[in-house]
PDB file of C-alpha atoms and ligand atoms in Angstrom:
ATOM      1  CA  UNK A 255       5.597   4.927   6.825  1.00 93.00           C
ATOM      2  CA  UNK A 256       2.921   3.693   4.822  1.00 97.00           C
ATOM      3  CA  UNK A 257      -0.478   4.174   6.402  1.00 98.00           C
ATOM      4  CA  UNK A 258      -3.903   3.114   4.942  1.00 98.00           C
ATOM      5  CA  UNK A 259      -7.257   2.698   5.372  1.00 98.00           C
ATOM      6  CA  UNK A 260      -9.866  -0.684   4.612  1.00 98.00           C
ATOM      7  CA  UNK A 261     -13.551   0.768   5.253  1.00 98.00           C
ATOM      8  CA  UNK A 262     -16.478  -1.051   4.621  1.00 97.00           C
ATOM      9  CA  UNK A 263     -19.637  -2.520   6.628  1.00 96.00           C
ATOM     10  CA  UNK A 264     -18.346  -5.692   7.673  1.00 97.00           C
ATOM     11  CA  UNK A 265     -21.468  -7.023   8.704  1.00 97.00           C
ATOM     12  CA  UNK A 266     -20.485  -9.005   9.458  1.00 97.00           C
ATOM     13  CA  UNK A 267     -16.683 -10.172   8.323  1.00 98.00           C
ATOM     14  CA  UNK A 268     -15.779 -12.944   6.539  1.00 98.00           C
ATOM     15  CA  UNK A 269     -13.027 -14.786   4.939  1.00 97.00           C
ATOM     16  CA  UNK A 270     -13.492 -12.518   2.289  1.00 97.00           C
ATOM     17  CA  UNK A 271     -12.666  -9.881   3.980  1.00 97.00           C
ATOM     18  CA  UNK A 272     -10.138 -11.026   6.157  1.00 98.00           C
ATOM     19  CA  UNK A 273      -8.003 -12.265   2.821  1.00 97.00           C
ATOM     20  CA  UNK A 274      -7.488  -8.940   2.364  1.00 97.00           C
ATOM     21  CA  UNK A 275      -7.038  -7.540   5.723  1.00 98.00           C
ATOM     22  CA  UNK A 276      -4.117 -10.148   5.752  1.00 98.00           C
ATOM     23  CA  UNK A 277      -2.696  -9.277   2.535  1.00 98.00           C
ATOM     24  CA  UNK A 278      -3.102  -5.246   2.378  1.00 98.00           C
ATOM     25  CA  UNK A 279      -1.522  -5.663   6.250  1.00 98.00           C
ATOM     26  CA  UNK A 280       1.552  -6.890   4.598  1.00 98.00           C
ATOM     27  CA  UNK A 281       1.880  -4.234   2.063  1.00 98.00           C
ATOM     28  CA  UNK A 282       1.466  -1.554   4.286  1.00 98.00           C
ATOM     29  CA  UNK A 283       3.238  -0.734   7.467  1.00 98.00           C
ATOM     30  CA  UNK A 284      -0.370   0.001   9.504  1.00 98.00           C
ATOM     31  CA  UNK A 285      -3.645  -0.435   8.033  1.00 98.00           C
ATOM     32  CA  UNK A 286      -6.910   0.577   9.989  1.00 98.00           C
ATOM     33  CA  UNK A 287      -9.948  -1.106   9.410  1.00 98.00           C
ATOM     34  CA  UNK A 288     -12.697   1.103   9.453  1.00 98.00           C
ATOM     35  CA  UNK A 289     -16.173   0.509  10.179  1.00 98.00           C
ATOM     36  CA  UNK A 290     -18.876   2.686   8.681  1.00 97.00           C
ATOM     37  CA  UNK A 291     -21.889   3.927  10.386  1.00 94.00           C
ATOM     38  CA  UNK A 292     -24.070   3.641   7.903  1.00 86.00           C
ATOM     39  CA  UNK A 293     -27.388   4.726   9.025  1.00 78.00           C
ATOM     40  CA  UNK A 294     -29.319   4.146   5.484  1.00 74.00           C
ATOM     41  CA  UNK A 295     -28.684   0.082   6.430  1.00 74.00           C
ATOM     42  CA  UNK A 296     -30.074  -1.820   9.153  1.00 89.00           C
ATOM     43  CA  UNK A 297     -27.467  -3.832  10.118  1.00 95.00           C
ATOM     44  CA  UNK A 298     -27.338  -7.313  12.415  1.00 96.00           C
ATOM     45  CA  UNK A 299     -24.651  -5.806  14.254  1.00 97.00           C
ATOM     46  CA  UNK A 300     -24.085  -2.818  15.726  1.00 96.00           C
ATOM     47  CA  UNK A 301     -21.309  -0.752  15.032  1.00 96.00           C
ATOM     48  CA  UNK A 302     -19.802  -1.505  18.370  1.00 97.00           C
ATOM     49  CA  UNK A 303     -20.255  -4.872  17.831  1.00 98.00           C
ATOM     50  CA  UNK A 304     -18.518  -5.038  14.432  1.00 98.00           C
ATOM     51  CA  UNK A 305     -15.600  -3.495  15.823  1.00 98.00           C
ATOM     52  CA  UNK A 306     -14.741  -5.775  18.603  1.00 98.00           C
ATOM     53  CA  UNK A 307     -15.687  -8.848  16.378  1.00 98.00           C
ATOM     54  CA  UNK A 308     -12.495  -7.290  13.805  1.00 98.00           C
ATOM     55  CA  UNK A 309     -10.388  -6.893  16.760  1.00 98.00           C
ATOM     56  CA  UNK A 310     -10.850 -10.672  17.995  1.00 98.00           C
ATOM     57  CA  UNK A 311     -10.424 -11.556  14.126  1.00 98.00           C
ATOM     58  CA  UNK A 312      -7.780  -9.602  13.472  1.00 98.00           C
ATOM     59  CA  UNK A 313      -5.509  -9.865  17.073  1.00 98.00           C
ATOM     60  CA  UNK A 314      -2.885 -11.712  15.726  1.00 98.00           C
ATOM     61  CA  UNK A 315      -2.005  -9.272  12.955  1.00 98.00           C
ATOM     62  CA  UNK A 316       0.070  -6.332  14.787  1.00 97.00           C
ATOM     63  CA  UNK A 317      -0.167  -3.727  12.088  1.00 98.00           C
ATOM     64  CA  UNK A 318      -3.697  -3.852  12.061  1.00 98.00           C
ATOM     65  CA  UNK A 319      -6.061  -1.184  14.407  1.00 98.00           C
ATOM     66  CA  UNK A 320     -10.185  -1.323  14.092  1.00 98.00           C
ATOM     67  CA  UNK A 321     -12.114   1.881  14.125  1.00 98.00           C
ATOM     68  CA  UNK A 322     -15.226   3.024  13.065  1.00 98.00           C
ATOM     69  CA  UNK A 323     -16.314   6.228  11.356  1.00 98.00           C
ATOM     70  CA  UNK A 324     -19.584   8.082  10.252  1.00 96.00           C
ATOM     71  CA  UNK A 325     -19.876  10.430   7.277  1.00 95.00           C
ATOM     72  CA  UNK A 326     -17.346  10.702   4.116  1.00 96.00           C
ATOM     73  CA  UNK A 327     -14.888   8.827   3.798  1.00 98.00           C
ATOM     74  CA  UNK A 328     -12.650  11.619   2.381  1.00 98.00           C
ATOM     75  CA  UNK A 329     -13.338  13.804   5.745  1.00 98.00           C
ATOM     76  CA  UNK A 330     -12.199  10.829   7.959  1.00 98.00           C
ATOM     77  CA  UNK A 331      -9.060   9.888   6.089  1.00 98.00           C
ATOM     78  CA  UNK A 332      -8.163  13.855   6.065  1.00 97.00           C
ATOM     79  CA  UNK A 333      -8.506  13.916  10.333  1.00 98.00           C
ATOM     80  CA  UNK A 334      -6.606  10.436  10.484  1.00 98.00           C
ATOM     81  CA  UNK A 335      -3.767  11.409   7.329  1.00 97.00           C
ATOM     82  CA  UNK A 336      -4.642   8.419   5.824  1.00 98.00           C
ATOM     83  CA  UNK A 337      -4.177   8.809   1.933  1.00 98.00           C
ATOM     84  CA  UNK A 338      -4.677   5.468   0.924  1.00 98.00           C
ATOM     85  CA  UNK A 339      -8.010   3.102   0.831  1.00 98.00           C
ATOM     86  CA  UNK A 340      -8.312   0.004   0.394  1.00 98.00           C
ATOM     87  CA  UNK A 341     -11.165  -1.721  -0.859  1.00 97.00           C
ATOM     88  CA  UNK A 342     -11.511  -5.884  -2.341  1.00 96.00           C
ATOM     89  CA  UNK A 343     -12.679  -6.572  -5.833  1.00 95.00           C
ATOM     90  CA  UNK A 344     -14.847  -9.335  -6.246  1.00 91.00           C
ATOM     91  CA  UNK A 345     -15.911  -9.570 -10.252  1.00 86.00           C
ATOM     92  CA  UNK A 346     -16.882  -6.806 -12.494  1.00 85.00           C
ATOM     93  CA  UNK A 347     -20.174  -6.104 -10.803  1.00 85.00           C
ATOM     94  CA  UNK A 348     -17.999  -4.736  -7.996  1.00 89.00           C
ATOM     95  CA  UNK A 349     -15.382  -2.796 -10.143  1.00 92.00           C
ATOM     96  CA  UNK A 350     -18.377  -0.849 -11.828  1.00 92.00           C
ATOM     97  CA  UNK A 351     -19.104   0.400  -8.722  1.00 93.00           C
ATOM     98  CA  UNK A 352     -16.025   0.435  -6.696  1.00 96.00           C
ATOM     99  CA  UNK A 353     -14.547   2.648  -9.534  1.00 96.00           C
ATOM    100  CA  UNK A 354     -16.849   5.336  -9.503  1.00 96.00           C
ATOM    101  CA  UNK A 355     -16.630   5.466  -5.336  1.00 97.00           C
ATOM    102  CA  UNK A 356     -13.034   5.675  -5.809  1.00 98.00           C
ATOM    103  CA  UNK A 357     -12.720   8.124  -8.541  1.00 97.00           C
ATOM    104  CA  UNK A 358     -15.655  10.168  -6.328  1.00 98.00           C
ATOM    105  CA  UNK A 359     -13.168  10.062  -3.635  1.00 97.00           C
ATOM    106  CA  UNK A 360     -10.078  10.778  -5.527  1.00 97.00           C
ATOM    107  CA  UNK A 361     -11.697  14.338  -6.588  1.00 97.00           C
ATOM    108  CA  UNK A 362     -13.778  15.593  -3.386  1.00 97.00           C
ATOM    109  CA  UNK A 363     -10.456  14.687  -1.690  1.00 96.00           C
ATOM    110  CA  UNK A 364      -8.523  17.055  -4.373  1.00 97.00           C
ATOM    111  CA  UNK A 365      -6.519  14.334  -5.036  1.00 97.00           C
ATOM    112  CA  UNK A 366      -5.420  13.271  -1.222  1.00 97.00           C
ATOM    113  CA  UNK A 367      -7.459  10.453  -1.247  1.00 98.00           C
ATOM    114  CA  UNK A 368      -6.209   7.639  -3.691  1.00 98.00           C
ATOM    115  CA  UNK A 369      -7.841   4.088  -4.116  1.00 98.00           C
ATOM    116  CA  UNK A 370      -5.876   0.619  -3.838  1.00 98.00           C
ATOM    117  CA  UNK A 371      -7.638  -2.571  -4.940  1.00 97.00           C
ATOM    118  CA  UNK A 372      -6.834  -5.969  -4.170  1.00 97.00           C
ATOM    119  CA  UNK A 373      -8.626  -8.655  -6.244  1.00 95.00           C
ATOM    120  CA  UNK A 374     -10.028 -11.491  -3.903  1.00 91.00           C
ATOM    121  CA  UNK A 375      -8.262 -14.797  -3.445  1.00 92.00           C
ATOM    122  CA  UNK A 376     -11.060 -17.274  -5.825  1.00 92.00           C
ATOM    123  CA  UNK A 377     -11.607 -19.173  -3.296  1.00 93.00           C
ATOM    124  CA  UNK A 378     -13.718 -16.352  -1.420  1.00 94.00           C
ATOM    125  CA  UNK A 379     -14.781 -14.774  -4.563  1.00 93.00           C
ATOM    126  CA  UNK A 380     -18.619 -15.615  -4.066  1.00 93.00           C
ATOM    127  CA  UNK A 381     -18.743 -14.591  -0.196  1.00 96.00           C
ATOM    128  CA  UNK A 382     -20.352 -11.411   0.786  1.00 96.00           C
ATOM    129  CA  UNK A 383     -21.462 -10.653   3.996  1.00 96.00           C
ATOM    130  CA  UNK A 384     -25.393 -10.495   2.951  1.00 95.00           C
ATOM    131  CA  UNK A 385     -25.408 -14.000   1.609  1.00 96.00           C
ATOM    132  CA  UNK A 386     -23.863 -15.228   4.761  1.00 97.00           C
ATOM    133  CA  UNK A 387     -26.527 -13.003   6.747  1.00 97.00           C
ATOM    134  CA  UNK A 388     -29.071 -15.008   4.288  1.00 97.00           C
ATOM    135  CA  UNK A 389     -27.864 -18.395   4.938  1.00 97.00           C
ATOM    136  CA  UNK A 390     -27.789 -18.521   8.328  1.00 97.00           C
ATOM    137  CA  UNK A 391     -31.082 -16.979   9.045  1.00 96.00           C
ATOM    138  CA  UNK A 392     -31.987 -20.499   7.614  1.00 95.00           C
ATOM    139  CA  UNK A 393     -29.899 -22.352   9.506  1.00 94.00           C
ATOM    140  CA  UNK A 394     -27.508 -23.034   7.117  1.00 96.00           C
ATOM    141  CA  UNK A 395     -23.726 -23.881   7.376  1.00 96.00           C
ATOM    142  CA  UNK A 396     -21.384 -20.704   7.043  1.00 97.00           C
ATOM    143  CA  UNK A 397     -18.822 -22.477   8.684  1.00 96.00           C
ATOM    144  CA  UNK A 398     -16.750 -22.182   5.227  1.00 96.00           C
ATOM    145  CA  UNK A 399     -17.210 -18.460   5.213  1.00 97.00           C
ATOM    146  CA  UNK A 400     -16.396 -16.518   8.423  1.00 98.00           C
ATOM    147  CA  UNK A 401     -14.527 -17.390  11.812  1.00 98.00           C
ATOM    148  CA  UNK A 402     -16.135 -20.150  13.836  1.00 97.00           C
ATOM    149  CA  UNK A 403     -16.777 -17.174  16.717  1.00 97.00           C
ATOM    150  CA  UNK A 404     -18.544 -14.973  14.581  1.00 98.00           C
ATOM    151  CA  UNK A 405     -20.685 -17.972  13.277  1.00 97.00           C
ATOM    152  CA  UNK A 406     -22.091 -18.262  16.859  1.00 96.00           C
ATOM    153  CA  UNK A 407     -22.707 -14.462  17.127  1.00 97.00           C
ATOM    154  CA  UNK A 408     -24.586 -14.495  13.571  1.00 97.00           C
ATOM    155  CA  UNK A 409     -26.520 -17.629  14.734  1.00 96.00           C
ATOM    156  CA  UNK A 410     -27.285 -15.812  18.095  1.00 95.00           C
ATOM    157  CA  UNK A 411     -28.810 -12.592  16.616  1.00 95.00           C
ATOM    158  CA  UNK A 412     -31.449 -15.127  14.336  1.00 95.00           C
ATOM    159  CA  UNK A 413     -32.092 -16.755  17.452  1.00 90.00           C
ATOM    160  CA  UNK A 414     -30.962 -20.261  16.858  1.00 87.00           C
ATOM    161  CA  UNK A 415     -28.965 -20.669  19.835  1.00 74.00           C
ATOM    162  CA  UNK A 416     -29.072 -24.713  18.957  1.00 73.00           C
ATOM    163  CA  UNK A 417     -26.253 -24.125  16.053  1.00 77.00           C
ATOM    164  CA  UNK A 418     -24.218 -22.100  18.608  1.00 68.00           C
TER     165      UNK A 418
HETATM  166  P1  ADP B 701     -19.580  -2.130   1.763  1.00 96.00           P
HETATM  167  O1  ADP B 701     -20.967  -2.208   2.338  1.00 96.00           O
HETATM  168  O2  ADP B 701     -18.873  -0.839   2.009  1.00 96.00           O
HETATM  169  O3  ADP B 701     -19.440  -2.662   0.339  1.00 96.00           O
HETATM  170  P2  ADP B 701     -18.521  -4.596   2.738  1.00 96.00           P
HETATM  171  O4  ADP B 701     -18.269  -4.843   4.172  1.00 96.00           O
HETATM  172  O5  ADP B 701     -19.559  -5.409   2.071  1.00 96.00           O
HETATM  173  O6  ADP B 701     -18.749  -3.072   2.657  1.00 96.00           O
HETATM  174  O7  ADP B 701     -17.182  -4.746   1.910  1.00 96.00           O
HETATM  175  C1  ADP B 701     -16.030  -3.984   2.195  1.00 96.00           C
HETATM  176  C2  ADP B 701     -15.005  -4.217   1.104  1.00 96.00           C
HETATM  177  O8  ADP B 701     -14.626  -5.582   1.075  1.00 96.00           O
HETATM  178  C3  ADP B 701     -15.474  -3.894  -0.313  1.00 96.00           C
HETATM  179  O9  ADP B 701     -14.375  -3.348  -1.012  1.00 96.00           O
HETATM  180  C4  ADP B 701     -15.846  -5.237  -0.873  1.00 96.00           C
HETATM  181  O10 ADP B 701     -15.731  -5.263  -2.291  1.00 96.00           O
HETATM  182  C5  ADP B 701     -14.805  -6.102  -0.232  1.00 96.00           C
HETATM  183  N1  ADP B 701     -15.224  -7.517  -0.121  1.00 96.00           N
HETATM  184  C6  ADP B 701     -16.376  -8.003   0.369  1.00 96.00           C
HETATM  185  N2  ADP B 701     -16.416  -9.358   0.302  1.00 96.00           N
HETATM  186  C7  ADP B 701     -15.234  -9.728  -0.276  1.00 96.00           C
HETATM  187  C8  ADP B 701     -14.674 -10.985  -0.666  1.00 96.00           C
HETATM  188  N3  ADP B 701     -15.351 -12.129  -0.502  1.00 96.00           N
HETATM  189  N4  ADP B 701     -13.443 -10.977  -1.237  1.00 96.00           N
HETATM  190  C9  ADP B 701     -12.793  -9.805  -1.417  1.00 96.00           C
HETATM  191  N5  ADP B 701     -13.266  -8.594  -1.097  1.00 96.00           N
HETATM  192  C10 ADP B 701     -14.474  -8.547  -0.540  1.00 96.00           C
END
């Protein structure tokens, strides 16, 4: 059985993200999206609330489970067996990055922890979940870019319950 793991922030998901939930979820026979409790960030949503907002986006995918995690990553795949993460590539800027994470990983793991990347569909290739946090602090439409439900949540926390 072929088990991995998508971590990330999610704050909050978008399309972006849930492109590749879709896609890695038909590679692999379970994939667990993880949320990190990242306490260097202050996020819009808590980590509760990212994790329910995944389940409700994610329900109709059965091989999918949302969970959350603080810490390494390497120490959380090791308690949960998961040897495989999965992580979206947007454009180089990412890959710079992404690469040294995963090659980080790859070696405090002693090797148990190996690194799948899935480029992003181009049509979602310039969302990320900050410049959907920006644009709708100013009221603006992020219909295109996440769910319609989490659209209301986002609009919610800025306190514009007229775009809800
Ligand atoms: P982090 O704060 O850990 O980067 P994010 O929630 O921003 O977490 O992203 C989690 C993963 O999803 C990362 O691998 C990121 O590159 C990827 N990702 C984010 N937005 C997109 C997108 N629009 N298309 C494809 N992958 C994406």
């Amino acid at each position: 059985m072929k088990r991995a793991v998508y971590p990330g922030s999610f704050d909050p998901v978008t399309f972006g993200h849930l492109d590749i939930i879709k896609r890695a979820a038909e590679i692999f026979d379970e994939l667990t999206v993880s949320v990190l409790n990242n306490k260097e960030k202050t996020p819009l949503f808590s980590v509760d609330e990212r994790v329910n907002i995944l389940r409700e986006a994610t329900k109709n995918i059965p091989n999918v489970q949302v969970d959350s995690f603080s810490g390494l990553l390497i120490n959380y795949a090791a308690e949960n067996e998961l040897h495989i993460a999965v992580r979206g590539l947007r454009a180089i800027t990412d890959f710079e990055y992404e690469l040294q994470i995963a090659q980080t990983n790859k070696k405090l793991s002693e090797g148990r922890l190996d690194t799948v990347f899935l480029t992003t569909s181009l049509e979602y290739a310039y969302l990320s979940s900050s410049s959907v946090k920006e644009i709708a602090s100013f009221g603006g439409d992020i219909s295109q870019c996440v769910p319609d439900f989490v659209a209301k949540l986002i609009y919610e926390k800025y306190n514009l319950k007229h775009l809800t």
